[in-house]
Coordinates of C-alpha atoms in Angstrom, one line a residue:
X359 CA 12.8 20.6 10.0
X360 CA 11.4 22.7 7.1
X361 CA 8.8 25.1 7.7
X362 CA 6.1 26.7 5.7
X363 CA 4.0 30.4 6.2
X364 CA 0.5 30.4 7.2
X365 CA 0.2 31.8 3.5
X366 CA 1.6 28.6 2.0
X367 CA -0.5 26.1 3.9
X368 CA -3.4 28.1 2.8
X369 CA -2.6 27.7 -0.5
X370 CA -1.9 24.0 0.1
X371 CA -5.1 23.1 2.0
X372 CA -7.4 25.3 0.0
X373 CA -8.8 27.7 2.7
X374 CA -7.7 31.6 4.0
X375 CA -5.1 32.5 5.9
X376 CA -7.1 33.7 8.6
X377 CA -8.5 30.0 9.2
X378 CA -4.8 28.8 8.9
X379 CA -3.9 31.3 11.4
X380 CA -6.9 30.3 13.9
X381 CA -6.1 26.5 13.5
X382 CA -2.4 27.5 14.7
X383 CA -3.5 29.4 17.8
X384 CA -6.0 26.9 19.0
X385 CA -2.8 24.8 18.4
X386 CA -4.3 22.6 16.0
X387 CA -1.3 22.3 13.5
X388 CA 1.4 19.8 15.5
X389 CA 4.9 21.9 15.6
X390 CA 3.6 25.2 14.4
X391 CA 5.1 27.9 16.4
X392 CA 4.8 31.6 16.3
X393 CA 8.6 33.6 15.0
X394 CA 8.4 37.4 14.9
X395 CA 4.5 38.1 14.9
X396 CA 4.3 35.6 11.8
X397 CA 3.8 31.6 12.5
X398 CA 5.7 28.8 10.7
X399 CA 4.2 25.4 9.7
X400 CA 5.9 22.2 9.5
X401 CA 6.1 21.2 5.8
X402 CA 4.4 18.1 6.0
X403 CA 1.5 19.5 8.5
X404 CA -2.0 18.3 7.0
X405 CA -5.2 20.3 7.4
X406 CA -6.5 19.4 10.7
X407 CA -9.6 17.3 11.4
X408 CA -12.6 19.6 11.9
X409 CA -15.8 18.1 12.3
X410 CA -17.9 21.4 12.3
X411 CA -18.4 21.9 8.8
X412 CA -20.1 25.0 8.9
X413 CA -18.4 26.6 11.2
X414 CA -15.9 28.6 8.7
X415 CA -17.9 27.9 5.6
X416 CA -17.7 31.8 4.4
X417 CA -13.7 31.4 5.1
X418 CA -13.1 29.0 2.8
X419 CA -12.4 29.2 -0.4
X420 CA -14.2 28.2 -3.8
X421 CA -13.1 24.6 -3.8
X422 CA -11.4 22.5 -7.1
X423 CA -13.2 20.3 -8.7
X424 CA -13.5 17.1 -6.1
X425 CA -14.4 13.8 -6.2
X426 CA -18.1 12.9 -5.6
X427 CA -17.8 11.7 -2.3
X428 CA -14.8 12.5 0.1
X429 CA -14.6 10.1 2.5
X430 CA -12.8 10.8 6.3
X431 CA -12.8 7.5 7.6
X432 CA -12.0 5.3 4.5
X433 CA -8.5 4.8 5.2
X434 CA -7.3 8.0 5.9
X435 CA -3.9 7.8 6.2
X436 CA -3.4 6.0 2.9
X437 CA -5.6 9.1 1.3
X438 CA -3.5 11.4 2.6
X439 CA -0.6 13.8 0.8
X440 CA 2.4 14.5 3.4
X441 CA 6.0 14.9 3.6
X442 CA 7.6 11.5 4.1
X443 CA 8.9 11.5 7.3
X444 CA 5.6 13.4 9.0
X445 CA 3.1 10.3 9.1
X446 CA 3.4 10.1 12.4
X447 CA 2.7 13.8 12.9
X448 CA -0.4 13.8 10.9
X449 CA -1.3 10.9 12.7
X450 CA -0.9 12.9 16.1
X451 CA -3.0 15.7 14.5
X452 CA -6.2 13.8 14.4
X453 CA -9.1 14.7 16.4
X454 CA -9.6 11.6 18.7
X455 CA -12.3 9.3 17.0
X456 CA -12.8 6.8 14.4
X457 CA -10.7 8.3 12.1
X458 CA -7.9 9.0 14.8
X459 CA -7.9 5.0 14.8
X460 CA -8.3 4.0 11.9
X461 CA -5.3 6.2 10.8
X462 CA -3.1 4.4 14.0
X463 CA -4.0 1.2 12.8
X464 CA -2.9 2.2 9.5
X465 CA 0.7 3.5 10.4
X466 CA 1.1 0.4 12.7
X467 CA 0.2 -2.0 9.5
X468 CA 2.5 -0.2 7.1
X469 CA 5.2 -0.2 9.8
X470 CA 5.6 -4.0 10.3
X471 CA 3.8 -4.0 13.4
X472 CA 0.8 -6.4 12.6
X473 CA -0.1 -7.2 16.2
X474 CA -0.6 -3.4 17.2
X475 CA -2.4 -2.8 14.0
X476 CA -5.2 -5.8 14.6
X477 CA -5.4 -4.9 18.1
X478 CA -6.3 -0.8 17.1
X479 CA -8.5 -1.9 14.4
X480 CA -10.4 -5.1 16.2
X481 CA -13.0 -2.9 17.8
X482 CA -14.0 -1.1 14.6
X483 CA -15.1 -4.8 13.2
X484 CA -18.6 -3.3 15.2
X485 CA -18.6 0.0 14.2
X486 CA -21.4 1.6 13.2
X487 CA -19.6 4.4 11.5
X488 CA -19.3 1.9 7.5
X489 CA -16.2 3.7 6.5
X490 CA -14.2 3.0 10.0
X491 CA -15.9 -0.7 9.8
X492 CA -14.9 -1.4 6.1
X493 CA -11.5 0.1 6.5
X494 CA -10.8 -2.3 10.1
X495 CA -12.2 -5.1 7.8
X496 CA -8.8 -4.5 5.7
X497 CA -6.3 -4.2 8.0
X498 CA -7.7 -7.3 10.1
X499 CA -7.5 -9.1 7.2
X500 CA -4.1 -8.6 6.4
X501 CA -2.7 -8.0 9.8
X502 CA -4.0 -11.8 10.7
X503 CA -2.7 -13.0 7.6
X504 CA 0.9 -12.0 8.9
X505 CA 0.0 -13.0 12.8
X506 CA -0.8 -16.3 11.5
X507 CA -4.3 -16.3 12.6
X508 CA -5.9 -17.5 9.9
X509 CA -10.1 -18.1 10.7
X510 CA -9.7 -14.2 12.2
X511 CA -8.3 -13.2 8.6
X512 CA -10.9 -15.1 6.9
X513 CA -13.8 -13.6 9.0
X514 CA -12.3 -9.6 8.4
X515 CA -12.0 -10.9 4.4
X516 CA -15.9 -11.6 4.7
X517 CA -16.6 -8.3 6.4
X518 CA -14.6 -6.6 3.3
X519 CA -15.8 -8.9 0.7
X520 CA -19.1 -9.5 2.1
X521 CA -20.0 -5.9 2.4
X522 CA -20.7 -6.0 -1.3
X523 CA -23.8 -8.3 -1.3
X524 CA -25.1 -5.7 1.6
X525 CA -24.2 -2.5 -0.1
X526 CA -25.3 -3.3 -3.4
X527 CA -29.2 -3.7 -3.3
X528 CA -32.0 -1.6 -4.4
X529 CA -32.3 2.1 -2.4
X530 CA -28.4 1.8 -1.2
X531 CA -26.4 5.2 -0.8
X532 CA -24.3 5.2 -4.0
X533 CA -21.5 6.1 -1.9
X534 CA -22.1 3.1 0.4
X535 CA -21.5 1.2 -3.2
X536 CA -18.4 3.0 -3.7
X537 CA -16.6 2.6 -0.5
X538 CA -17.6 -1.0 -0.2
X539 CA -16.5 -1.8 -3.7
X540 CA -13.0 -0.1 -3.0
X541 CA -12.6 -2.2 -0.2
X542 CA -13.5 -5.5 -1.9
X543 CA -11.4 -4.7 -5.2
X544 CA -8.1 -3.9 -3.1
X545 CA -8.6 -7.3 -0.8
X546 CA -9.2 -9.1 -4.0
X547 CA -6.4 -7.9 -5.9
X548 CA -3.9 -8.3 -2.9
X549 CA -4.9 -11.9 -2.5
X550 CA -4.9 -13.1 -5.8
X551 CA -8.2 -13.8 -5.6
X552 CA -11.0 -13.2 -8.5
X553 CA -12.2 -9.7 -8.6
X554 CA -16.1 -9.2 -7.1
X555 CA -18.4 -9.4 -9.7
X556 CA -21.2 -7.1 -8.3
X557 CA -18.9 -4.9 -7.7
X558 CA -18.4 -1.3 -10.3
X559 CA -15.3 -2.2 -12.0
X560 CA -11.7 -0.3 -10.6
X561 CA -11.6 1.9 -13.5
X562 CA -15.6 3.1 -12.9
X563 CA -14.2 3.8 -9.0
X564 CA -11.7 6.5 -10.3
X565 CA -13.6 9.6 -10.5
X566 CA -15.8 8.6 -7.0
X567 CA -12.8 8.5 -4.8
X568 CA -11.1 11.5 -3.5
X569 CA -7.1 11.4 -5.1
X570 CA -5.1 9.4 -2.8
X571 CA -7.5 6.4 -2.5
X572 CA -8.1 6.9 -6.6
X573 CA -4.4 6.3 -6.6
X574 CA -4.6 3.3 -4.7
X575 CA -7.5 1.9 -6.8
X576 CA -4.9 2.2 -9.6
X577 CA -2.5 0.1 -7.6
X578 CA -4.9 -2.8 -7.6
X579 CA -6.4 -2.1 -11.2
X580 CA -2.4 -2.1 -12.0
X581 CA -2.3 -5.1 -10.1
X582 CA -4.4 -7.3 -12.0
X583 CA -3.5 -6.8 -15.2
X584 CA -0.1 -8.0 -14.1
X585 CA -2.0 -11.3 -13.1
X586 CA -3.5 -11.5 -16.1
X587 CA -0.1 -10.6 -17.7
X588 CA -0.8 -7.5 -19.6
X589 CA 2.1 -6.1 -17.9
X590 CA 2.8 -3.2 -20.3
X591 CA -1.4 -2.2 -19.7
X592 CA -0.1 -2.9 -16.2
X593 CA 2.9 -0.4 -16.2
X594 CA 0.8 2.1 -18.3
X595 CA -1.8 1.9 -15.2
X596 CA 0.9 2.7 -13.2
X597 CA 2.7 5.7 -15.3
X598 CA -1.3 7.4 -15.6
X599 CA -1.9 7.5 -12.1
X600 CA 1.5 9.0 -11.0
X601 CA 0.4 11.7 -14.3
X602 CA -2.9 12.2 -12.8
X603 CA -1.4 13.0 -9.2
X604 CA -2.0 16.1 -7.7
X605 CA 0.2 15.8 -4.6
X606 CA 2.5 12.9 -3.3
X607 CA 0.7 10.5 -1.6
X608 CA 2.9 8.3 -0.1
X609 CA 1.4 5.0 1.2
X610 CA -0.5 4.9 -2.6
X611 CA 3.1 5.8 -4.4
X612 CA 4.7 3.3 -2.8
X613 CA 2.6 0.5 -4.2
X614 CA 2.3 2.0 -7.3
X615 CA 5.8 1.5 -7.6
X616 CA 6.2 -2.0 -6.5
X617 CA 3.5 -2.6 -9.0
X618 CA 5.8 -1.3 -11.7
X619 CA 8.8 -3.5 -10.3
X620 CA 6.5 -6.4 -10.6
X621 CA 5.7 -5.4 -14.4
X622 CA 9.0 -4.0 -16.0
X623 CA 10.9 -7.5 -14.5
X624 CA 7.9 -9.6 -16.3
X625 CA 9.3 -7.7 -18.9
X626 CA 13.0 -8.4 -18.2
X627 CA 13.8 -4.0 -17.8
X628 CA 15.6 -4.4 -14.9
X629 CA 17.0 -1.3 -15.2
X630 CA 13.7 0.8 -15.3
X631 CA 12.4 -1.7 -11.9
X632 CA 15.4 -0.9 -10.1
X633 CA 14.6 3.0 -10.5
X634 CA 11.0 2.4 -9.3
X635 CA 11.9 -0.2 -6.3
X636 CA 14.8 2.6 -5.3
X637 CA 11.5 5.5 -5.2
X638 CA 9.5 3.7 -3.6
X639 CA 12.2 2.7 -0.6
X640 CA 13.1 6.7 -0.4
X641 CA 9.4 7.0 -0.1
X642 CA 9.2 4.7 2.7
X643 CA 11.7 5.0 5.0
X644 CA 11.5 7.6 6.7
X645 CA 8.5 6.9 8.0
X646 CA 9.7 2.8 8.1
X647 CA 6.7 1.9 6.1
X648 CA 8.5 -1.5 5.4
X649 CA 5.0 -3.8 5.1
X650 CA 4.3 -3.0 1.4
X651 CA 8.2 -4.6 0.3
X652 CA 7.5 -7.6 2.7
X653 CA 4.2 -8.0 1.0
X654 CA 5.7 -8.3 -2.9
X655 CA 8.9 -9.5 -2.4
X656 CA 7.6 -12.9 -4.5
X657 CA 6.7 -10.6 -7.5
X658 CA 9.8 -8.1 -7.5
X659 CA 12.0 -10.8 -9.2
X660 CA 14.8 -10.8 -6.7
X661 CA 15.1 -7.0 -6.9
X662 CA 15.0 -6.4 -3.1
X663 CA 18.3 -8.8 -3.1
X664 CA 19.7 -6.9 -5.4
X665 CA 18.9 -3.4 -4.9
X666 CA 17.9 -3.0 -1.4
X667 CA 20.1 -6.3 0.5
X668 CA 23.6 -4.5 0.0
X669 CA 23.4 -1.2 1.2
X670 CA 20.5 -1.8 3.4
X671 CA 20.9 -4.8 4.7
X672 CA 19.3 -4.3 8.8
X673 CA 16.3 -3.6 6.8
X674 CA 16.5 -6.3 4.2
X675 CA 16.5 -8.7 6.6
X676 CA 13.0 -6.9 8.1
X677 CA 11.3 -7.5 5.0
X678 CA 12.6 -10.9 4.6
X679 CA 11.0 -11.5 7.8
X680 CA 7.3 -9.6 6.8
X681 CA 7.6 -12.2 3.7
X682 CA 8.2 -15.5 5.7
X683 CA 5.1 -14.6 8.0
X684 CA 2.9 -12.5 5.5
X685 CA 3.1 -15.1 3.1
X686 CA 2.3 -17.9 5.2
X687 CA -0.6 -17.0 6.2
X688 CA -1.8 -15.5 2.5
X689 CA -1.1 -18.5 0.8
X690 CA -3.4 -20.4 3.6
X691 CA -5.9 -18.5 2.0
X692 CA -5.1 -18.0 -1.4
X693 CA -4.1 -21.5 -2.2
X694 CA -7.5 -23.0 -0.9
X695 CA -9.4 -20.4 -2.4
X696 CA -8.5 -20.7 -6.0
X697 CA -6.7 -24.3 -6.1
X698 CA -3.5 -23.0 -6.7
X699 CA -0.6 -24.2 -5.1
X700 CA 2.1 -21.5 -5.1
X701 CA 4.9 -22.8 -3.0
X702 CA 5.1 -22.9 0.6
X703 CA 8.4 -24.6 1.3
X704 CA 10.9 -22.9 -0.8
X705 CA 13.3 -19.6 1.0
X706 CA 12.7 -16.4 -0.4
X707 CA 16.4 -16.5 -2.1
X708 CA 15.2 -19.9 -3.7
X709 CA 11.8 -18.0 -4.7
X710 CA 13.0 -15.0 -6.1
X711 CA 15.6 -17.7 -7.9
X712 CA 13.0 -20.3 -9.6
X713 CA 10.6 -16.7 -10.7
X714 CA 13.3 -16.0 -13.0
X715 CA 13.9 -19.1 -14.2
X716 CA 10.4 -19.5 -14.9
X717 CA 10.7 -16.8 -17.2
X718 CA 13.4 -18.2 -19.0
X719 CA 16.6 -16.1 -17.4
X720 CA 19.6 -18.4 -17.3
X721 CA 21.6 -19.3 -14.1
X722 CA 24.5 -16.5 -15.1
X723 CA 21.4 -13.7 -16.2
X724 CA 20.2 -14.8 -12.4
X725 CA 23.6 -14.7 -10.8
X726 CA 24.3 -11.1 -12.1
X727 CA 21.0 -9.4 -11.1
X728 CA 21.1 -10.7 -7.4
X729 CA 24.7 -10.4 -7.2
X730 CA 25.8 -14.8 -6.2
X731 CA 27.5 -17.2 -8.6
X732 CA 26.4 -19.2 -10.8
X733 CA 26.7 -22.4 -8.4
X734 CA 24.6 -21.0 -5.7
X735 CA 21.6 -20.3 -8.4
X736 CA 22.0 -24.0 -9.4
X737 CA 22.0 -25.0 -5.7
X738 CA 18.7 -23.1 -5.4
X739 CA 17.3 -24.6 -8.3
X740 CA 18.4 -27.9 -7.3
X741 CA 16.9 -27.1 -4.2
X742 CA 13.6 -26.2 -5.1
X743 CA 13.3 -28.8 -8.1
X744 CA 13.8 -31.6 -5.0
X745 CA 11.4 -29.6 -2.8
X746 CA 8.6 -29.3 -5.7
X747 CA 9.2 -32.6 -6.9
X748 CA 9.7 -31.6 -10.7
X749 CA 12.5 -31.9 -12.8
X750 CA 12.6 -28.6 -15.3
X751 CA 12.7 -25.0 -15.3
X752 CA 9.3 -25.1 -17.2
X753 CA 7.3 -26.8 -14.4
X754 CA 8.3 -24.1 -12.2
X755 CA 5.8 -21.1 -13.6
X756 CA 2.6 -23.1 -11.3
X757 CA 4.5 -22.9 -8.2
X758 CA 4.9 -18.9 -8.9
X759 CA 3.2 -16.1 -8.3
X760 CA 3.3 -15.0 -11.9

């Protein structure tokens, strides 16, 4: 494991030695350890959680610039820079509270494991603490869609969405404004779904949020342009906010990333998507943050089966799994919601298959990029022409999600 000095993670974390120094002996810092009358950090080791403010106030430092409002409970672990491989550490590190919970919950959505994430985040649905409660209103959501149950997902959608009408009067904390529209935008944008319009628009959010959840409000912002097919806006969303970084933020990254996958295949640079689906997969595993692949595969344009399936393919398989049950339940709402009727009874092979024929990529252009003959992309055509009940490549684009 790599280490850092006491001197570096001061540097890092924006305070003195000497407070580094104390949070290492009150053992503090998970895997710091004391070598020759100096102590060594862990590279990825985060600040810790330390709810007295005031205690070290002269020991600090004269802070950067920061965003207006930091927020400690508003999905922590997604806001947070670390090491791949040390999510799990940091999550360790929290003091035990809200944010401790939130930031479990978080881990155990982004690792596949929707039933563990629901059950952390459940009792936060009554929190009084808004930022624990808006962030549990997320994962619910999405962790239900993928659990199949569907009136749960719907009810932690209205906690996220709703929140907007409550946080939005006259005499509201502006704060209370941001972190409800951050919430509402990113469950919007993930389902497809129109974006509030009470809400202060993604862009407006930016310079609110602290830097890893302003990366993720990039995501989404990067997110709907795509739907709206601006895709080269979209990518240039995507190429500002990795530009603007000031740290690697891993869970943010990642769908940053996938975003760009989704754009650069829209615009048929497949070798620029399979660069960016490649990062964000060395970004991910190590920690096995698999959920965000699961959760795209219908937009990435076959790219998981062809850069991901053959040298991975234990872990392929995974996603394909997330897909089936994530998208399940998200087109149970989605579809109902906005009268579409993106496809519910093809395979993800025969998906990924009819997105690029939608687009006007012929069966051997197909074949090549996921790596089948020709006759199998006809079978899947054939396939999903019978199961759609049309009869050309042009009908295909309303059963998409392009």
């Amino acid at each position: 494991m790599p280490y850092i000095t006491a001197e570096e993670a001061a540097r890092r974390w924006g305070v003195t030695t000497r407070l580094v120094q104390r949070y290492c002996k009150q053992r503090r810092i998970a895997g710091a350890e004391k070598l020759l009358g100096s102590w060594r950090i862990p590279e990825g080791a985060v600040k810790p959680d330390d709810s007295r403010r005031g205690e070290h106030a002269s020991e600090l430092q004269t802070p950067s610039p920061l965003p207006t409002f930091s927020f400690q409970c508003l999905m922590p672990l997604m806001s947070t820079a670390y090491t791949p491989g040390t999510a799990a550490m940091f999550v360790k590190s929290l003091t035990k509270g809200a944010r401790a919970t939130v930031a479990q919950a978080e881990l155990a959505y982004f690792t596949g494991d929707a039933g563990r994430a629901r059950d952390l985040a459940a009792p936060l649905l009554k929190s009084d603490d808004a930022e624990a409660r808006l962030s549990a209103c997320l994962i619910c959501a999405f962790s239900n869609l993928s659990l199949g149950r569907i009136n749960d997902a719907r009810f932690a959608l209205d906690g996220a969405l709703g929140s907007l009408n409550s946080e939005l009067g006259g005499g509201t904390p502006p704060e209370a404004t941001v972190m409800a529209a951050f919430i509402g935008h990113a469950a919007s944008a993930l389902l497809h779904l129109p974006a509030p319009k009470r809400a202060p628009s993604a862009p407006d959010l930016l310079p609110l949020l602290p830097p890893g959840l302003r990366l993720f409000a990039c995501y989404f912002k990067a997110h709907r342009l795509y739907l709206e097919s601006a895709y080269e806006q979209s990518y240039g969303i995507v190429l500002g906010a990795f530009a603007m970084a000031d740290a690697l933020y891993p869970i943010p990254a990642i769908y940053l990333h996938l975003a760009a996958v989704m754009s650069l295949m829209a615009l048929r640079r497949t070798d620029e998507a399979r660069k960016h689906v490649l990062a964000a997969w060395d970004l991910a595993r190590p920690d096995g943050l698999i959920q965000p692949f699961g959760e795209h595969h219908g937009l990435l344009g076959g790219m998981l089966e062809a850069a991901i399936k053959p040298t991975w393919p234990d872990d392929f398989k995974r996603m394909i799994d997330i897909t089936y049950r994530f998208s399940a339940g998200w087109r149970r709402v989605h579809n109902p919601s906005t009268a579409d009727d993106v496809a519910d009874n093809l395979t993800t092979t025969e998906f990924s298959v009819c997105m690029l024929a939608s687009r006007d990529w012929s069966n051997a252009e197909i074949a090549e990029h996921m790596g089948f003959s020709v006759n199998r992309v006809k079978e899947c055509l054939s396939n999903a022409f019978r199961k759609l009940g049309v009869s050309s490549r042009k009908d295909l684009a309303q059963f998409m999600l392009a």
